[in-house]
Short mmCIF file of C-alpha atoms in Angstrom, two decimals:
data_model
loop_
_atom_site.label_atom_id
_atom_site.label_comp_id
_atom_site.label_asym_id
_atom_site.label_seq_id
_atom_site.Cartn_x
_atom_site.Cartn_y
_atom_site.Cartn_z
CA UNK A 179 30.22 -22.66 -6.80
CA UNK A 180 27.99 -25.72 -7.12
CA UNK A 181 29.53 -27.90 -10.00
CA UNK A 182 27.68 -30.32 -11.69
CA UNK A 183 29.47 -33.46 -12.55
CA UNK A 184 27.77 -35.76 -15.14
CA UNK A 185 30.74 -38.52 -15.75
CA UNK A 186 29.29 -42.56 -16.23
CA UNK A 187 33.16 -43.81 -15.25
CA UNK A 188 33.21 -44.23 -11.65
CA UNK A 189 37.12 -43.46 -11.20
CA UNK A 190 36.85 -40.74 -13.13
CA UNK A 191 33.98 -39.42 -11.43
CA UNK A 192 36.12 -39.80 -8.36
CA UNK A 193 38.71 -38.05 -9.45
CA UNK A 194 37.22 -35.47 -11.05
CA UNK A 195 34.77 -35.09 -7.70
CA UNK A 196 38.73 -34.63 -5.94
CA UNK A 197 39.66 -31.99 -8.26
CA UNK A 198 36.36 -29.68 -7.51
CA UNK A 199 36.72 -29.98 -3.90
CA UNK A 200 40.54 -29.05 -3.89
CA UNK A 201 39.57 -26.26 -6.29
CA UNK A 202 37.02 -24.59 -3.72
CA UNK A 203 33.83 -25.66 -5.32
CA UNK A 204 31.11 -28.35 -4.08
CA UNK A 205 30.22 -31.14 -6.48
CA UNK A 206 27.17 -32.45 -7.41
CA UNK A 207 27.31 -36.19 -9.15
CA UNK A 208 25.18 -37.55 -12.10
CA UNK A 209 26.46 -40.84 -13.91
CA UNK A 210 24.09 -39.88 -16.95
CA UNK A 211 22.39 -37.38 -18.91
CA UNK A 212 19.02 -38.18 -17.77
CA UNK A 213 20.31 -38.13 -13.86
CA UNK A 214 21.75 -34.66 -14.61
CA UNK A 215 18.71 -33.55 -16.37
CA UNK A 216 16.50 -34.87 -13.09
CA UNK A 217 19.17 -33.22 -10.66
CA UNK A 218 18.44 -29.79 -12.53
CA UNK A 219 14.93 -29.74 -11.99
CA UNK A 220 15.34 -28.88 -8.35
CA UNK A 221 18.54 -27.81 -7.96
CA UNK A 222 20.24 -24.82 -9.14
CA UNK A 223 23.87 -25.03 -10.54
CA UNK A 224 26.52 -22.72 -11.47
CA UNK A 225 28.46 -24.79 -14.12
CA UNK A 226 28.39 -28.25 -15.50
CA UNK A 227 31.71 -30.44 -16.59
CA UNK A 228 30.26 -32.75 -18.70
CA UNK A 229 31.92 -36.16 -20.14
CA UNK A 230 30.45 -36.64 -23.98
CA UNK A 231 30.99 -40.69 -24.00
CA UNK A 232 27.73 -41.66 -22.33
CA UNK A 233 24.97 -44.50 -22.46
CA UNK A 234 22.08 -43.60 -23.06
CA UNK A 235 21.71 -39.61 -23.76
CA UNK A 236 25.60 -38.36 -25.10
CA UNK A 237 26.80 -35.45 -23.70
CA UNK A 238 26.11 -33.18 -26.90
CA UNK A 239 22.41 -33.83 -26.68
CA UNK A 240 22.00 -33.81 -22.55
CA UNK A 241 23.47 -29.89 -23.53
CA UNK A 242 20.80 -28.80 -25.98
CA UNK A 243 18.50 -30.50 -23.89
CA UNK A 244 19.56 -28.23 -20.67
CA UNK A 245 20.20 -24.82 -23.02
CA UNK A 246 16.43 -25.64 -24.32
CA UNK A 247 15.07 -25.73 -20.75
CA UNK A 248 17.25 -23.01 -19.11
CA UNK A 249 16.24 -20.32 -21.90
CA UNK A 250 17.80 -17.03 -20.90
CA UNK A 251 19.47 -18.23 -18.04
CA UNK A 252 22.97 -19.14 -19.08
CA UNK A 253 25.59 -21.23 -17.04
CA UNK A 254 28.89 -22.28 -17.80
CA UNK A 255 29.27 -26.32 -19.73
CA UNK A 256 32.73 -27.58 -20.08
CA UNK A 257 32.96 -30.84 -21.77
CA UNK A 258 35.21 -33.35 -21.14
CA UNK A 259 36.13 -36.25 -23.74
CA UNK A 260 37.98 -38.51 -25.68
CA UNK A 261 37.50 -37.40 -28.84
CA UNK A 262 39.52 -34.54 -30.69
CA UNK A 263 38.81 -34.06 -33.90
CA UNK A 264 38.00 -30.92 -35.48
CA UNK A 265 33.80 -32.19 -36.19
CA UNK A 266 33.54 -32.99 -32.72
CA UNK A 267 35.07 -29.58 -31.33
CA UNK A 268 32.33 -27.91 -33.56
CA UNK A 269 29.57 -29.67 -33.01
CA UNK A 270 30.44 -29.28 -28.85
CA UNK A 271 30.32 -25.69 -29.36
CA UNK A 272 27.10 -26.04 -32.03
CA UNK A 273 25.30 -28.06 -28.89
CA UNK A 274 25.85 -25.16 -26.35
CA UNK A 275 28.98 -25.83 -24.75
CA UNK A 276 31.30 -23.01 -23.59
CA UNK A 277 35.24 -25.14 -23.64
CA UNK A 278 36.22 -28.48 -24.94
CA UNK A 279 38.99 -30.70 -22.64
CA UNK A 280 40.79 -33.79 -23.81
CA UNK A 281 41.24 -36.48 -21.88
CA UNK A 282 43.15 -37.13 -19.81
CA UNK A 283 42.93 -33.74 -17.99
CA UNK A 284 45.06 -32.64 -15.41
CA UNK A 285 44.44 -31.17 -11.73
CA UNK A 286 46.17 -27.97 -13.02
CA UNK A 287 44.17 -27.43 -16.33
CA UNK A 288 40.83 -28.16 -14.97
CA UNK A 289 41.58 -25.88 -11.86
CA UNK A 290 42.34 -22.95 -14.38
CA UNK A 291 39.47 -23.45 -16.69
CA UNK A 292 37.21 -23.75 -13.64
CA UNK A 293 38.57 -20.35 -12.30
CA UNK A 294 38.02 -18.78 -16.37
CA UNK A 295 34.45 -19.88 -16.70
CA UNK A 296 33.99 -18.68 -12.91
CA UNK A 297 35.18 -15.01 -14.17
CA UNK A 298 32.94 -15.19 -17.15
CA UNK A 299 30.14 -16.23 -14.43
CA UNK A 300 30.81 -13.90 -12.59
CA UNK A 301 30.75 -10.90 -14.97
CA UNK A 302 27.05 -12.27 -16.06
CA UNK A 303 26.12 -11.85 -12.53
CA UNK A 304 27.26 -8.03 -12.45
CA UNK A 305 25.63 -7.60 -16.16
CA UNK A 306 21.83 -9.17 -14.27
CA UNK A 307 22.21 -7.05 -10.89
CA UNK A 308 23.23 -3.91 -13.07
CA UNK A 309 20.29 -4.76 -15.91
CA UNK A 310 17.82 -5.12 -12.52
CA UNK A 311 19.54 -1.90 -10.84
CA UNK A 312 18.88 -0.50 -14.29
CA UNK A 313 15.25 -1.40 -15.02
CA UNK A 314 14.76 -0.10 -11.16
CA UNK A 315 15.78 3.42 -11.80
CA UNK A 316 13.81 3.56 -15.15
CA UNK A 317 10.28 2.61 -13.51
CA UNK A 318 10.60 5.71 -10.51
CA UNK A 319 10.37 9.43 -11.00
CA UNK A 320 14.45 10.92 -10.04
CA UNK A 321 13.50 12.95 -7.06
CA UNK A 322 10.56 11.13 -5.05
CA UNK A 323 11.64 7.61 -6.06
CA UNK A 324 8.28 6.78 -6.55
CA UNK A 325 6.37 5.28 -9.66
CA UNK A 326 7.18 7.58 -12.62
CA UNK A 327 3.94 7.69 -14.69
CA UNK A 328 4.84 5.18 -17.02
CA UNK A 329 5.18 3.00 -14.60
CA UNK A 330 2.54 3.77 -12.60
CA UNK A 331 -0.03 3.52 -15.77
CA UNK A 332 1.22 -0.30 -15.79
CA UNK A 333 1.29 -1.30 -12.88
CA UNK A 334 -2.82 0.34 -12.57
CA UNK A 335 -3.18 -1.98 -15.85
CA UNK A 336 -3.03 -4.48 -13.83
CA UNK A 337 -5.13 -3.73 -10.96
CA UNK A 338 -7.77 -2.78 -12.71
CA UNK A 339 -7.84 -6.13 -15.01
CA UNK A 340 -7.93 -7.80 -11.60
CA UNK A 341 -10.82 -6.13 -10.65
CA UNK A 342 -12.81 -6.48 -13.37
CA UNK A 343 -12.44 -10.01 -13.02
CA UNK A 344 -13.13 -9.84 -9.78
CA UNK A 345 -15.95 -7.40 -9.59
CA UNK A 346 -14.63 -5.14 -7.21
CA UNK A 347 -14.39 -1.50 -6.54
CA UNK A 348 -11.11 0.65 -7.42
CA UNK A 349 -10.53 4.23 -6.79
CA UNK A 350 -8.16 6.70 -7.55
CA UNK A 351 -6.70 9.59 -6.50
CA UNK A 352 -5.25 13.06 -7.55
CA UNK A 353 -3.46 14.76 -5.71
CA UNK A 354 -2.26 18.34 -6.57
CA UNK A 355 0.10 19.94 -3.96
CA UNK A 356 -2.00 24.17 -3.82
CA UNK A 357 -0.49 26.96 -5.42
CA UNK A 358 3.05 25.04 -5.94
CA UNK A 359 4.67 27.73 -8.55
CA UNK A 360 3.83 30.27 -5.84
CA UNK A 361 6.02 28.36 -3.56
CA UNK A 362 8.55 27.65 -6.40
CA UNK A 363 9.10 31.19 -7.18
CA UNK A 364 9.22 32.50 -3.63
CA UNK A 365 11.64 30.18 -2.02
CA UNK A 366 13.84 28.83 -4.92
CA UNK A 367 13.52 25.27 -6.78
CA UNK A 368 15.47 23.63 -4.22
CA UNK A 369 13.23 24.53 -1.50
CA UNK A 370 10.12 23.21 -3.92
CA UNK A 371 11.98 19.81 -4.33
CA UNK A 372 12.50 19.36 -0.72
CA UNK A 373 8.61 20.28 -0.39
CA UNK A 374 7.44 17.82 -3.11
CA UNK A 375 10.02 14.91 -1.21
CA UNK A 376 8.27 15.66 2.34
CA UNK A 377 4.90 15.70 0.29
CA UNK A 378 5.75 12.29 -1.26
CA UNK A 379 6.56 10.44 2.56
CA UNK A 380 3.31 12.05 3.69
CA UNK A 381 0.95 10.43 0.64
CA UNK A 382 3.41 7.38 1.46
CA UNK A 383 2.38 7.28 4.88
CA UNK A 384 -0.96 7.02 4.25
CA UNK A 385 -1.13 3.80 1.93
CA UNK A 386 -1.05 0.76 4.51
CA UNK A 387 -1.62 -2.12 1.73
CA UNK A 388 1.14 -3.79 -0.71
CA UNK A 389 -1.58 -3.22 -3.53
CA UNK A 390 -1.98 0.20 -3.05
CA UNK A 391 0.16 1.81 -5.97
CA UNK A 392 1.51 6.00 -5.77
CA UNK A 393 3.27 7.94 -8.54
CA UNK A 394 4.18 11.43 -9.88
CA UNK A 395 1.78 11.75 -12.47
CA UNK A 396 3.42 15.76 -13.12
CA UNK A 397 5.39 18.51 -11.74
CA UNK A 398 3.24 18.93 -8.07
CA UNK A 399 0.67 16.21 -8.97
CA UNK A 400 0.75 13.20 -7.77
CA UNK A 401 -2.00 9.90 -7.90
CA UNK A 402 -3.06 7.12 -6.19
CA UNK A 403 -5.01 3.96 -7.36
CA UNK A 404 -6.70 2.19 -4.55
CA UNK A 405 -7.98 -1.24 -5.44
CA UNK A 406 -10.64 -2.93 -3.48
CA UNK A 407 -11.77 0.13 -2.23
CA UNK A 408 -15.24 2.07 -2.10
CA UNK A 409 -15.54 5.82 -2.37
CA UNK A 410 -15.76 6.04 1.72
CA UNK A 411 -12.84 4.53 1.77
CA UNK A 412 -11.17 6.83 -1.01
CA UNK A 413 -12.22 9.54 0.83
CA UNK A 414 -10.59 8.00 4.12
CA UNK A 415 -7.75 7.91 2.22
CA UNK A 416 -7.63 11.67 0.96
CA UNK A 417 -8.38 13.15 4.18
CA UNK A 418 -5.43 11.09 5.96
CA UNK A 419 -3.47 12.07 2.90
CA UNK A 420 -4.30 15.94 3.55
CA UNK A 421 -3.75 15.99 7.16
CA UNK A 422 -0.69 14.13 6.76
CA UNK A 423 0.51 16.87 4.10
CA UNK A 424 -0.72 19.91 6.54
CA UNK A 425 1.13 18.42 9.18
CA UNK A 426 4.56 18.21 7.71
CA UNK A 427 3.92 22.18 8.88
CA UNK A 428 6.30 23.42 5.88
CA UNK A 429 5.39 27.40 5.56
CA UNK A 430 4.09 28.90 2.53
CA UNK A 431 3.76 32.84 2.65
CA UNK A 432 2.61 33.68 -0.29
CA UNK A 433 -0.23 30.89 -0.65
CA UNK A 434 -3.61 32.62 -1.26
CA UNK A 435 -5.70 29.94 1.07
CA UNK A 436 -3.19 28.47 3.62
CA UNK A 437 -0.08 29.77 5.40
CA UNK A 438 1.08 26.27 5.28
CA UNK A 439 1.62 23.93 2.23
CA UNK A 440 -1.27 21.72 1.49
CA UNK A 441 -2.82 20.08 -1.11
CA UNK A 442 -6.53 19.54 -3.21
CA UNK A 443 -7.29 15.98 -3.27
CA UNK A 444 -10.05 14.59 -6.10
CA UNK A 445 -11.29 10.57 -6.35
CA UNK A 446 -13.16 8.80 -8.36
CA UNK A 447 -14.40 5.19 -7.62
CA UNK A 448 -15.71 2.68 -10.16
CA UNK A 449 -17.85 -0.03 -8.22
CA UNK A 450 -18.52 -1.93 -11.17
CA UNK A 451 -15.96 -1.82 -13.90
CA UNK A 452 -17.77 -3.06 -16.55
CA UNK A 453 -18.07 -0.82 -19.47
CA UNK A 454 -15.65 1.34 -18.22
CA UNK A 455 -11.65 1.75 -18.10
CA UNK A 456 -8.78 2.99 -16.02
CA UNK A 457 -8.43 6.21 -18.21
CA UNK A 458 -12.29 7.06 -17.36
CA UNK A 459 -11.23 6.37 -13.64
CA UNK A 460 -8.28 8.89 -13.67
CA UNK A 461 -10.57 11.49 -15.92
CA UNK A 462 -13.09 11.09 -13.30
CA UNK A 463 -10.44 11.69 -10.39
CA UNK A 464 -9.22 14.50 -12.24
CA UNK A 465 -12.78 16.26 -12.71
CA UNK A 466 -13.14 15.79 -8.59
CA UNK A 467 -9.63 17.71 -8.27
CA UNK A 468 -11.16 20.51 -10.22
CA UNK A 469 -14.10 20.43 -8.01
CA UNK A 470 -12.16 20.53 -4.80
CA UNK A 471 -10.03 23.42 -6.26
CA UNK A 472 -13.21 25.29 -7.26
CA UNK A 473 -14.33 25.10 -4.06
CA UNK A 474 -11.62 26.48 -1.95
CA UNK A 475 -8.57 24.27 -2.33
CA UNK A 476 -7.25 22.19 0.96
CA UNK A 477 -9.94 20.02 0.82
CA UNK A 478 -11.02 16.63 -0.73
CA UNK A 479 -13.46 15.72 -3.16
CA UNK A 480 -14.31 11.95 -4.41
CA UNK A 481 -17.17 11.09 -6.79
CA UNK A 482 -18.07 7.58 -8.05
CA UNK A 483 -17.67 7.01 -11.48
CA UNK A 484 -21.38 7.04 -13.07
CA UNK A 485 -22.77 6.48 -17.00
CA UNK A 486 -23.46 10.18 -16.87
CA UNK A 487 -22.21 12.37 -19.64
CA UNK A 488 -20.04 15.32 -18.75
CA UNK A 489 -21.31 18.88 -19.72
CA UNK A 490 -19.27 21.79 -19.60
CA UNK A 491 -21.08 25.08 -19.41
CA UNK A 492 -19.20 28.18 -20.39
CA UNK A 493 -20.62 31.76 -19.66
CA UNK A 494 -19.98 34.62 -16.71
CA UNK A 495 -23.10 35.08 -16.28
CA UNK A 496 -23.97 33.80 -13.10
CA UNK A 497 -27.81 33.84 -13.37
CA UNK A 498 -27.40 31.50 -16.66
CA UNK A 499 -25.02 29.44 -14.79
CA UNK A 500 -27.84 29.01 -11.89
CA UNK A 501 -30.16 28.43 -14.23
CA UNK A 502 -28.78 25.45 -16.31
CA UNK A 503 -26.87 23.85 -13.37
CA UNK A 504 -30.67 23.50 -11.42
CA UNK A 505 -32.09 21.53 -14.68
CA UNK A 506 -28.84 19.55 -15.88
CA UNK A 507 -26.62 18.81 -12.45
CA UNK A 508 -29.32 15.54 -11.71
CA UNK A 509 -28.41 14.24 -15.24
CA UNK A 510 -24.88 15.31 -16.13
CA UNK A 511 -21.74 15.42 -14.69
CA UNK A 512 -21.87 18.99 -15.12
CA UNK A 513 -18.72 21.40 -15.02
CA UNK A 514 -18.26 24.83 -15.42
CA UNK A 515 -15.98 27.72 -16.27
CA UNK A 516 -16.43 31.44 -16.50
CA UNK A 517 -14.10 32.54 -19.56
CA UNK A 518 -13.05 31.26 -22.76
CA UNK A 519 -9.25 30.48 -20.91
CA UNK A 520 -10.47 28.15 -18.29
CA UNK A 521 -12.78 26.64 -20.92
CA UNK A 522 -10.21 25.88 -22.90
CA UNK A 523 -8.31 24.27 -20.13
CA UNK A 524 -10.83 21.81 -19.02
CA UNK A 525 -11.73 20.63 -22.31
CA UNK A 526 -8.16 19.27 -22.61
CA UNK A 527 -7.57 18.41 -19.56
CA UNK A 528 -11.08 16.38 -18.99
CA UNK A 529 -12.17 16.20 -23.02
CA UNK A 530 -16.20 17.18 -21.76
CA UNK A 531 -19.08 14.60 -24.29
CA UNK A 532 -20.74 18.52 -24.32
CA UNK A 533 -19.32 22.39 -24.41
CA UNK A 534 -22.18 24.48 -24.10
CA UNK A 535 -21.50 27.92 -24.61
CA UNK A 536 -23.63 30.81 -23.41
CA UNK A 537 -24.22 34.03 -25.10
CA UNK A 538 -21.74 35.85 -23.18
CA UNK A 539 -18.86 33.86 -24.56
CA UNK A 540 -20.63 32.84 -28.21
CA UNK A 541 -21.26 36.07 -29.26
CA UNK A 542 -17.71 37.74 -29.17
CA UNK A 543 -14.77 37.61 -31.08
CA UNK A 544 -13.46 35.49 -28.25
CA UNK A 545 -16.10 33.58 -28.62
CA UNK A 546 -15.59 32.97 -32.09
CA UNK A 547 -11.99 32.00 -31.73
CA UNK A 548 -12.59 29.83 -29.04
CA UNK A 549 -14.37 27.31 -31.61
CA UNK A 550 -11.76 27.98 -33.91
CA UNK A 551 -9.36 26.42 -31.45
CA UNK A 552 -11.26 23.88 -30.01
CA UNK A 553 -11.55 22.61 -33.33
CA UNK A 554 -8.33 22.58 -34.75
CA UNK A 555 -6.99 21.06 -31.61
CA UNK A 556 -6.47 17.63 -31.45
CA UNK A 557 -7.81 16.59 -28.06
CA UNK A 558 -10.77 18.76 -28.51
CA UNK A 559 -11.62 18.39 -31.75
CA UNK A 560 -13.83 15.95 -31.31
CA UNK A 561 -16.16 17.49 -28.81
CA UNK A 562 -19.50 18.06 -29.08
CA UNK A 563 -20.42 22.14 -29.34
CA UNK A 564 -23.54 23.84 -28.60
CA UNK A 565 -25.01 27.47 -27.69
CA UNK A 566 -27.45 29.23 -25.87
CA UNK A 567 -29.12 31.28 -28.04
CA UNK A 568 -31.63 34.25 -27.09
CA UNK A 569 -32.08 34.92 -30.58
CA UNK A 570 -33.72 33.56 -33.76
CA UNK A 571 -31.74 35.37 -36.30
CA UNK A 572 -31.30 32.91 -38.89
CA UNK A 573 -28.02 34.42 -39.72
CA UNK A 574 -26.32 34.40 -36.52
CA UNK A 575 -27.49 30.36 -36.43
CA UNK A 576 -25.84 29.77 -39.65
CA UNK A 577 -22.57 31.54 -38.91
CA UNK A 578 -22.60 29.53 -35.45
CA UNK A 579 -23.08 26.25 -37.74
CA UNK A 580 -20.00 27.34 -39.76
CA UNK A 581 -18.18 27.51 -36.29
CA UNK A 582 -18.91 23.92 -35.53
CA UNK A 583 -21.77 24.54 -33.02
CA UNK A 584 -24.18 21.61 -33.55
CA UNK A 585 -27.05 22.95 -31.60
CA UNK A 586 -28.96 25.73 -30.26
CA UNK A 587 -31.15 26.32 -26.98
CA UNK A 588 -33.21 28.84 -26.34
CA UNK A 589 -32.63 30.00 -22.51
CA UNK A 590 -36.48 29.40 -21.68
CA UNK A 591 -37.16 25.81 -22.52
CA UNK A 592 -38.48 23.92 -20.52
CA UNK A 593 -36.23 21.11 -18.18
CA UNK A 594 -37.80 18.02 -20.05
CA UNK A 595 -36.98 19.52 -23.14
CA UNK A 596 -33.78 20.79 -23.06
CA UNK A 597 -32.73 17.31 -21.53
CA UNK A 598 -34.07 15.56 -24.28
CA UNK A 599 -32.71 18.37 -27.15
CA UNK A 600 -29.21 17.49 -25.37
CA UNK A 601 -29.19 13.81 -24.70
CA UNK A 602 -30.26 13.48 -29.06
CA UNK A 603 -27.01 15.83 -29.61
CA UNK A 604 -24.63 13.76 -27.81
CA UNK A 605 -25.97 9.76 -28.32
#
């Protein structure tokens, strides 16, 4: 250990220098409390033996000065003095020390204190590297030793705060690993954990920059926040990501759209961060996944983060579905879904500023209790409802109002129109 002497005598400075080398230890001199307080601003120690008798700063207050600077850190003080009364044992131990030696002090007894406060030393270094072993393990998800979520939602925090103040773009990914409880249920949960490991050293292979962050965000999902990086890039990214995954070459049998295991990729990139947050980011990433599932799975999908509102548009009637996609997709971020199930799903899952039902879904029972849920549910409850109505039958209106529907529109307005009936509902 490196001992720090502070001792004004000379001779006793000498011999108490003597005693730390024959102990083992190296010494480090200080004739005063203001030398050892200069010594400790660039050098580290691992205990101090400190005389109390000083010029100058005593040895009591050269201790409260050190505990004040070293906060948390703690290091061993033994002092050594004169004086042994009972006042000056307690007011050692009341300015931070940790053992109290009369003078004079022997080879032997210094020695054997020395080799106590080195245990105690010792065991505080265990306590740290088991505290930072401990802290380690809490921050990464148990099987792919990546970010948990937690983590990763801090550690995104701060990347985006940096660019925001920066002005600079940051994308994220999500990545969703196709038709995993297929692959669970065929080949066993072990076989699915080794898949999601191999999965995990792909994505890893992939992310070339320090600042690039990657965690399990659920059971098969996993996400990546790119900072500094445009939505070409993002989409670089994915589709090295996806061939990566595809060419691990791990067989799945029962998968609907691949004989291999691969994976739907969505992205979202916010080139100006103003105005907007890292939840909006990862909402917009997760809208892009649905997108790429939608559209065949195995693929990649990345849209920049705009100040459009998100529409959802319920009905299974395709011709409806045409028809308000061609006169809402240039305005709105504009999802949809086919049954009152997958509705459901999306509005927790990406909380939509608009549900717009059509009369295929409004109309029903299933309809009915559809609203019923989306309003008692917390995450949806504050969603915006509205119908398309191809009738004028005040009574049907009213009964939609007592369902929380908001607004009705007739199936032939016009494009202007209907734009400007929606944008009043949801500003």
């Amino acid at each position: 250990m490196k001992i720090l002497l502070v001792e004004d005598s000379a001779t006793l400075r000498f011999a108490m220098r003597n005693y730390i080398i024959d102990a083992g230890h190296e010494p480090l001199l200080a004739r005063s409390g203001e030398e050892a307080l200069q010594l400790l601003e660039n050098t580290p120690v691992d205990m101090i033996i400190m005389d109390v008798e000083m010029p100058g700063l005593n040895g009591f207050e050269t201790t409260r000065l050190i505990r004040e600077w070293l906060a948390g850190h703690w290091i061993p003080i033994i002092f050594v003095t004169g004086l042994n009364e009972d006042e000056n044992y307690r007011e050692g131990i009341e300015a931070g020390g940790d053992d109290y030696l009369i003078k004079p002090v022997s080879f032997m007894i210094i020695k054997a204190k020395i080799r106590a406060m080195e245990r105690i030393a010792e065991m505080r270094d265990q306590l740290h590297r088991l505290n930072s072993e401990l802290e380690a393990l809490s921050q990464l998800d148990s099987l792919t030793h990546i970010y948990n979520r937690r983590t990763f939602n801090e550690l995104a925090q701060q990347q985006w705060s940096l660019a925001k103040r920066h002005q600079q773009p940051i994308s994220a990914l999500m990545i969703d690993v196709d038709h995993f409880k297929l692959f669970n249920d065929h080949y066993g949960h072990p076989a699915g954990d080794a898949c999601l490991k191999k999965v995990t050293q792909a994505i890893k292979s992939c992310l070339h920059r320090s600042a690039d962050i990657l965690g399990r965000y659920g059971g098969e999902e996993f996400i990546v926040l790119l900072p500094e990086t445009d939505a070409k890039g993002a989409m670089r990214v994915a589709q090295a990501i996806s061939e990566a995954i595809e060419s691990i070459q791990m067989r799945h049998d029962v998968s609907p759209s691949s004989n291999l295991v691969t994976a739907s990729i969505g992205g979202a990139t916010c080139l100006r961060t103003t105005g907007h947050d890292l939840e909006e980011l990862i909402k917009n990433a997760d809208r892009a996944l649905y997108k790429a599932k939608r559209a065949g799975r195995n693929r990649s999908w990345v849209d920049e983060v705009a100040t459009h509102k998100t529409l959802l548009l319920v009905d299974s009637n395709q011709e409806l579905v045409r028809h308000f996609s061609a006169l809402l997709q240039p305005h709105f971020n504009l999802l949809t879904a086919e049954s009152h199930k997958e509705c459901l799903e999306l509005a927790v899952d990406l909380h939509p500023d608009l549900i717009l039902l059509g009369s295929n879904i409004v109309n029903t029972e299933v309809g009915t209790e559809l609203c019923k849920i989306l309003a008692r549910t917390p995450k949806t409850a504050g969603i915006t409802l509205a119908q398309v109505s191809e009738s004028s039958d005040d009574s049907k209106l009213e009964q939609a109002k007592e369902l929380g529907i908001r607004g009705s529109f007739d199936k032939s307005l016009s494009g202007p129109a209907l734009l400007n009936k929606i944008i009043q509902l949801i500003h």
